[in-house]
């Protein structure tokens, strides 16, 4: 950088009528202008944004939502295949749908439609076999709900505990 105007050293005297600015002041002002001009364009290009945070992991209760929907679908499929069991199975299917809805509300997701949840296996050919298969599904689901309840924070434990109890009751209702 070449300065072409006269710069006084120290204080200005009446004799030379110089501006009174020292070289140091002018150089520091110029450096600030240069830095300000270099940083200003970078602020608009997300250079200083801290978006390098990883996305939060999915909520540990999300599998419980899917499991409840799958159980409801299994009950509906068995009720359709065995109309004589419909009075017994449809209320349990509705309970599982209510569980999925409440779990989804707690974790902040939307519940897929009940029609989109397909049962994992076709219902058994006879009513007794269908009840036994549903009991096995309930037992597995109760174990996973128990594990989730044990690992959950206090505000979620009450909901999970009631789901565990409901699944145990469903097993007894299927005997």
PDB file of C-alpha atoms in Angstrom:
ATOM      1  CA  UNK A   1       0.000   0.000   0.000  1.00  0.00           C
ATOM      2  CA  UNK A   2       1.401   3.376  -1.006  1.00  0.00           C
ATOM      3  CA  UNK A   3       0.281   6.482   0.791  1.00  0.00           C
ATOM      4  CA  UNK A   4       0.405   9.507  -1.495  1.00  0.00           C
ATOM      5  CA  UNK A   5      -0.799  12.243   0.824  1.00  0.00           C
ATOM      6  CA  UNK A   6       1.224  13.835   3.533  1.00  0.00           C
ATOM      7  CA  UNK A   7       0.960  12.185   6.899  1.00  0.00           C
ATOM      8  CA  UNK A   8       2.154  13.993   9.931  1.00  0.00           C
ATOM      9  CA  UNK A   9       4.212  12.207  12.514  1.00  0.00           C
ATOM     10  CA  UNK A  10       2.906  12.691  15.987  1.00  0.00           C
ATOM     11  CA  UNK A  11       0.873  15.829  16.626  1.00  0.00           C
ATOM     12  CA  UNK A  12       0.274  18.522  14.065  1.00  0.00           C
ATOM     13  CA  UNK A  13       1.892  21.828  14.593  1.00  0.00           C
ATOM     14  CA  UNK A  14       0.530  25.099  13.424  1.00  0.00           C
ATOM     15  CA  UNK A  15       3.407  25.517  10.998  1.00  0.00           C
ATOM     16  CA  UNK A  16       2.922  22.582   8.576  1.00  0.00           C
ATOM     17  CA  UNK A  17      -0.922  22.363   8.689  1.00  0.00           C
ATOM     18  CA  UNK A  18      -0.864  18.552   8.223  1.00  0.00           C
ATOM     19  CA  UNK A  19      -3.953  16.481   8.965  1.00  0.00           C
ATOM     20  CA  UNK A  20      -2.757  15.326  12.353  1.00  0.00           C
ATOM     21  CA  UNK A  21      -3.315  11.633  11.692  1.00  0.00           C
ATOM     22  CA  UNK A  22      -0.450   9.311  12.399  1.00  0.00           C
ATOM     23  CA  UNK A  23       0.615   6.598  10.013  1.00  0.00           C
ATOM     24  CA  UNK A  24      -0.345   3.990  12.613  1.00  0.00           C
ATOM     25  CA  UNK A  25      -3.928   5.291  12.808  1.00  0.00           C
ATOM     26  CA  UNK A  26      -4.306   5.303   9.036  1.00  0.00           C
ATOM     27  CA  UNK A  27      -2.889   1.790   8.641  1.00  0.00           C
ATOM     28  CA  UNK A  28      -5.124   0.347  11.365  1.00  0.00           C
ATOM     29  CA  UNK A  29      -8.193   2.048   9.857  1.00  0.00           C
ATOM     30  CA  UNK A  30      -7.265   0.653   6.442  1.00  0.00           C
ATOM     31  CA  UNK A  31      -6.800  -2.833   7.889  1.00  0.00           C
ATOM     32  CA  UNK A  32     -10.230  -2.657   9.519  1.00  0.00           C
ATOM     33  CA  UNK A  33     -11.797  -1.619   6.227  1.00  0.00           C
ATOM     34  CA  UNK A  34     -10.089  -4.463   4.393  1.00  0.00           C
ATOM     35  CA  UNK A  35     -11.137  -7.023   7.020  1.00  0.00           C
ATOM     36  CA  UNK A  36     -14.673  -5.704   7.088  1.00  0.00           C
ATOM     37  CA  UNK A  37     -14.874  -5.922   3.307  1.00  0.00           C
ATOM     38  CA  UNK A  38     -13.558  -9.505   3.312  1.00  0.00           C
ATOM     39  CA  UNK A  39     -15.860 -10.799   6.049  1.00  0.00           C
ATOM     40  CA  UNK A  40     -19.079  -9.192   4.834  1.00  0.00           C
ATOM     41  CA  UNK A  41     -19.484 -11.361   1.690  1.00  0.00           C
ATOM     42  CA  UNK A  42     -18.740 -14.519   3.678  1.00  0.00           C
ATOM     43  CA  UNK A  43     -21.611 -14.013   6.107  1.00  0.00           C
ATOM     44  CA  UNK A  44     -24.175 -14.683   3.399  1.00  0.00           C
ATOM     45  CA  UNK A  45     -22.672 -17.977   2.245  1.00  0.00           C
ATOM     46  CA  UNK A  46     -23.262 -19.960   5.450  1.00  0.00           C
ATOM     47  CA  UNK A  47     -19.561 -20.079   6.282  1.00  0.00           C
ATOM     48  CA  UNK A  48     -20.266 -19.095   9.859  1.00  0.00           C
ATOM     49  CA  UNK A  49     -23.436 -21.173  10.332  1.00  0.00           C
ATOM     50  CA  UNK A  50     -23.055 -24.081  12.724  1.00  0.00           C
ATOM     51  CA  UNK A  51     -25.144 -26.629  10.833  1.00  0.00           C
ATOM     52  CA  UNK A  52     -22.562 -29.344  11.304  1.00  0.00           C
ATOM     53  CA  UNK A  53     -24.643 -30.849  14.104  1.00  0.00           C
ATOM     54  CA  UNK A  54     -25.813 -34.361  13.199  1.00  0.00           C
ATOM     55  CA  UNK A  55     -29.515 -35.009  12.926  1.00  0.00           C
ATOM     56  CA  UNK A  56     -31.011 -36.261  16.183  1.00  0.00           C
ATOM     57  CA  UNK A  57     -31.456 -40.025  16.374  1.00  0.00           C
ATOM     58  CA  UNK A  58     -34.972 -41.376  15.960  1.00  0.00           C
ATOM     59  CA  UNK A  59     -37.002 -41.593  19.124  1.00  0.00           C
ATOM     60  CA  UNK A  60     -36.628 -44.968  20.885  1.00  0.00           C
ATOM     61  CA  UNK A  61     -40.427 -45.248  21.072  1.00  0.00           C
ATOM     62  CA  UNK A  62     -40.838 -45.173  17.284  1.00  0.00           C
ATOM     63  CA  UNK A  63     -40.610 -49.001  17.046  1.00  0.00           C
ATOM     64  CA  UNK A  64     -43.389 -49.204  19.652  1.00  0.00           C
ATOM     65  CA  UNK A  65     -45.678 -47.213  17.349  1.00  0.00           C
ATOM     66  CA  UNK A  66     -44.977 -49.571  14.467  1.00  0.00           C
ATOM     67  CA  UNK A  67     -45.390 -52.618  16.701  1.00  0.00           C
ATOM     68  CA  UNK A  68     -48.775 -51.414  17.974  1.00  0.00           C
ATOM     69  CA  UNK A  69     -49.976 -50.802  14.437  1.00  0.00           C
ATOM     70  CA  UNK A  70     -48.780 -54.257  13.358  1.00  0.00           C
ATOM     71  CA  UNK A  71     -50.622 -55.854  16.288  1.00  0.00           C
ATOM     72  CA  UNK A  72     -53.813 -53.987  15.401  1.00  0.00           C
ATOM     73  CA  UNK A  73     -53.490 -55.165  11.791  1.00  0.00           C
ATOM     74  CA  UNK A  74     -52.937 -58.773  12.929  1.00  0.00           C
ATOM     75  CA  UNK A  75     -56.064 -58.644  15.087  1.00  0.00           C
ATOM     76  CA  UNK A  76     -58.125 -57.169  12.262  1.00  0.00           C
ATOM     77  CA  UNK A  77     -56.893 -59.813   9.835  1.00  0.00           C
ATOM     78  CA  UNK A  78     -57.773 -62.595  12.290  1.00  0.00           C
ATOM     79  CA  UNK A  79     -61.192 -61.047  12.942  1.00  0.00           C
ATOM     80  CA  UNK A  80     -61.842 -60.935   9.203  1.00  0.00           C
ATOM     81  CA  UNK A  81     -60.671 -64.517   8.716  1.00  0.00           C
ATOM     82  CA  UNK A  82     -62.696 -65.775  11.710  1.00  0.00           C
ATOM     83  CA  UNK A  83     -65.892 -63.741  12.078  1.00  0.00           C
ATOM     84  CA  UNK A  84     -66.860 -65.716  15.188  1.00  0.00           C
ATOM     85  CA  UNK A  85     -63.865 -64.077  16.955  1.00  0.00           C
ATOM     86  CA  UNK A  86     -64.615 -60.539  15.759  1.00  0.00           C
ATOM     87  CA  UNK A  87     -66.428 -59.501  18.950  1.00  0.00           C
ATOM     88  CA  UNK A  88     -63.386 -60.530  20.969  1.00  0.00           C
ATOM     89  CA  UNK A  89     -60.639 -59.301  18.624  1.00  0.00           C
ATOM     90  CA  UNK A  90     -61.901 -55.947  17.316  1.00  0.00           C
ATOM     91  CA  UNK A  91     -61.807 -54.168  20.716  1.00  0.00           C
ATOM     92  CA  UNK A  92     -58.234 -55.358  21.212  1.00  0.00           C
ATOM     93  CA  UNK A  93     -57.317 -54.077  17.735  1.00  0.00           C
ATOM     94  CA  UNK A  94     -58.824 -50.698  18.640  1.00  0.00           C
ATOM     95  CA  UNK A  95     -56.784 -50.665  21.850  1.00  0.00           C
ATOM     96  CA  UNK A  96     -53.571 -51.229  19.902  1.00  0.00           C
ATOM     97  CA  UNK A  97     -54.518 -48.440  17.495  1.00  0.00           C
ATOM     98  CA  UNK A  98     -55.126 -46.131  20.471  1.00  0.00           C
ATOM     99  CA  UNK A  99     -51.716 -47.094  21.875  1.00  0.00           C
ATOM    100  CA  UNK A 100     -50.051 -46.266  18.560  1.00  0.00           C
ATOM    101  CA  UNK A 101     -51.874 -42.936  18.382  1.00  0.00           C
ATOM    102  CA  UNK A 102     -50.836 -41.934  21.892  1.00  0.00           C
ATOM    103  CA  UNK A 103     -47.238 -43.053  21.420  1.00  0.00           C
ATOM    104  CA  UNK A 104     -47.061 -41.084  18.176  1.00  0.00           C
ATOM    105  CA  UNK A 105     -48.427 -38.008  19.929  1.00  0.00           C
ATOM    106  CA  UNK A 106     -45.806 -38.320  22.683  1.00  0.00           C
ATOM    107  CA  UNK A 107     -42.884 -38.608  20.259  1.00  0.00           C
ATOM    108  CA  UNK A 108     -44.286 -36.065  17.803  1.00  0.00           C
ATOM    109  CA  UNK A 109     -44.880 -38.138  14.679  1.00  0.00           C
ATOM    110  CA  UNK A 110     -47.956 -38.797  12.631  1.00  0.00           C
ATOM    111  CA  UNK A 111     -49.566 -42.208  12.700  1.00  0.00           C
ATOM    112  CA  UNK A 112     -49.833 -43.921   9.342  1.00  0.00           C
ATOM    113  CA  UNK A 113     -53.294 -45.075   8.434  1.00  0.00           C
ATOM    114  CA  UNK A 114     -54.388 -48.422   9.866  1.00  0.00           C
ATOM    115  CA  UNK A 115     -54.826 -49.764   6.351  1.00  0.00           C
ATOM    116  CA  UNK A 116     -51.125 -49.230   5.589  1.00  0.00           C
ATOM    117  CA  UNK A 117     -50.034 -51.497   8.460  1.00  0.00           C
ATOM    118  CA  UNK A 118     -50.195 -54.992   7.094  1.00  0.00           C
ATOM    119  CA  UNK A 119     -50.057 -58.009   9.386  1.00  0.00           C
ATOM    120  CA  UNK A 120     -46.729 -59.807   9.434  1.00  0.00           C
ATOM    121  CA  UNK A 121     -48.268 -63.235   8.769  1.00  0.00           C
ATOM    122  CA  UNK A 122     -51.550 -64.609   7.506  1.00  0.00           C
ATOM    123  CA  UNK A 123     -53.992 -65.642  10.236  1.00  0.00           C
ATOM    124  CA  UNK A 124     -54.197 -69.295  11.174  1.00  0.00           C
ATOM    125  CA  UNK A 125     -56.786 -71.474   9.481  1.00  0.00           C
ATOM    126  CA  UNK A 126     -58.702 -72.313  12.656  1.00  0.00           C
ATOM    127  CA  UNK A 127     -59.865 -69.963  15.438  1.00  0.00           C
ATOM    128  CA  UNK A 128     -57.870 -71.746  18.127  1.00  0.00           C
ATOM    129  CA  UNK A 129     -54.670 -71.424  16.091  1.00  0.00           C
ATOM    130  CA  UNK A 130     -55.422 -67.758  15.395  1.00  0.00           C
ATOM    131  CA  UNK A 131     -55.831 -67.054  19.122  1.00  0.00           C
ATOM    132  CA  UNK A 132     -52.579 -68.904  19.891  1.00  0.00           C
ATOM    133  CA  UNK A 133     -50.710 -66.923  17.237  1.00  0.00           C
ATOM    134  CA  UNK A 134     -52.099 -63.648  18.588  1.00  0.00           C
ATOM    135  CA  UNK A 135     -51.102 -64.636  22.131  1.00  0.00           C
ATOM    136  CA  UNK A 136     -47.543 -65.269  20.919  1.00  0.00           C
ATOM    137  CA  UNK A 137     -47.479 -61.864  19.228  1.00  0.00           C
ATOM    138  CA  UNK A 138     -48.821 -60.242  22.398  1.00  0.00           C
ATOM    139  CA  UNK A 139     -46.206 -61.943  24.551  1.00  0.00           C
ATOM    140  CA  UNK A 140     -43.363 -60.734  22.332  1.00  0.00           C
ATOM    141  CA  UNK A 141     -44.867 -57.246  22.225  1.00  0.00           C
ATOM    142  CA  UNK A 142     -45.289 -57.217  26.008  1.00  0.00           C
ATOM    143  CA  UNK A 143     -41.602 -58.061  26.439  1.00  0.00           C
ATOM    144  CA  UNK A 144     -40.521 -55.245  24.148  1.00  0.00           C
ATOM    145  CA  UNK A 145     -42.857 -52.809  25.924  1.00  0.00           C
ATOM    146  CA  UNK A 146     -41.448 -53.920  29.283  1.00  0.00           C
ATOM    147  CA  UNK A 147     -37.897 -53.270  28.076  1.00  0.00           C
ATOM    148  CA  UNK A 148     -38.919 -49.859  26.714  1.00  0.00           C
ATOM    149  CA  UNK A 149     -40.635 -49.023  30.003  1.00  0.00           C
ATOM    150  CA  UNK A 150     -37.536 -49.904  31.999  1.00  0.00           C
ATOM    151  CA  UNK A 151     -35.361 -47.684  29.786  1.00  0.00           C
ATOM    152  CA  UNK A 152     -37.806 -44.792  29.462  1.00  0.00           C
ATOM    153  CA  UNK A 153     -37.702 -41.524  31.386  1.00  0.00           C
ATOM    154  CA  UNK A 154     -40.297 -41.055  34.124  1.00  0.00           C
ATOM    155  CA  UNK A 155     -42.720 -39.007  32.004  1.00  0.00           C
ATOM    156  CA  UNK A 156     -43.021 -41.883  29.514  1.00  0.00           C
ATOM    157  CA  UNK A 157     -42.905 -44.791  31.962  1.00  0.00           C
ATOM    158  CA  UNK A 158     -46.550 -44.452  32.998  1.00  0.00           C
ATOM    159  CA  UNK A 159     -47.762 -44.711  29.397  1.00  0.00           C
ATOM    160  CA  UNK A 160     -45.485 -47.648  28.659  1.00  0.00           C
ATOM    161  CA  UNK A 161     -46.494 -49.354  31.903  1.00  0.00           C
ATOM    162  CA  UNK A 162     -50.149 -49.151  30.931  1.00  0.00           C
ATOM    163  CA  UNK A 163     -49.315 -50.615  27.507  1.00  0.00           C
ATOM    164  CA  UNK A 164     -47.456 -53.490  29.192  1.00  0.00           C
ATOM    165  CA  UNK A 165     -50.479 -54.150  31.416  1.00  0.00           C
ATOM    166  CA  UNK A 166     -52.864 -54.008  28.475  1.00  0.00           C
ATOM    167  CA  UNK A 167     -50.780 -56.508  26.536  1.00  0.00           C
ATOM    168  CA  UNK A 168     -50.773 -58.887  29.497  1.00  0.00           C
ATOM    169  CA  UNK A 169     -54.545 -58.548  29.717  1.00  0.00           C
ATOM    170  CA  UNK A 170     -54.869 -59.251  25.996  1.00  0.00           C
ATOM    171  CA  UNK A 171     -52.983 -62.507  26.457  1.00  0.00           C
ATOM    172  CA  UNK A 172     -55.476 -63.574  29.108  1.00  0.00           C
ATOM    173  CA  UNK A 173     -58.436 -62.527  26.959  1.00  0.00           C
ATOM    174  CA  UNK A 174     -57.202 -64.778  24.173  1.00  0.00           C
ATOM    175  CA  UNK A 175     -57.195 -67.970  26.287  1.00  0.00           C
TER     176      UNK A 175
END
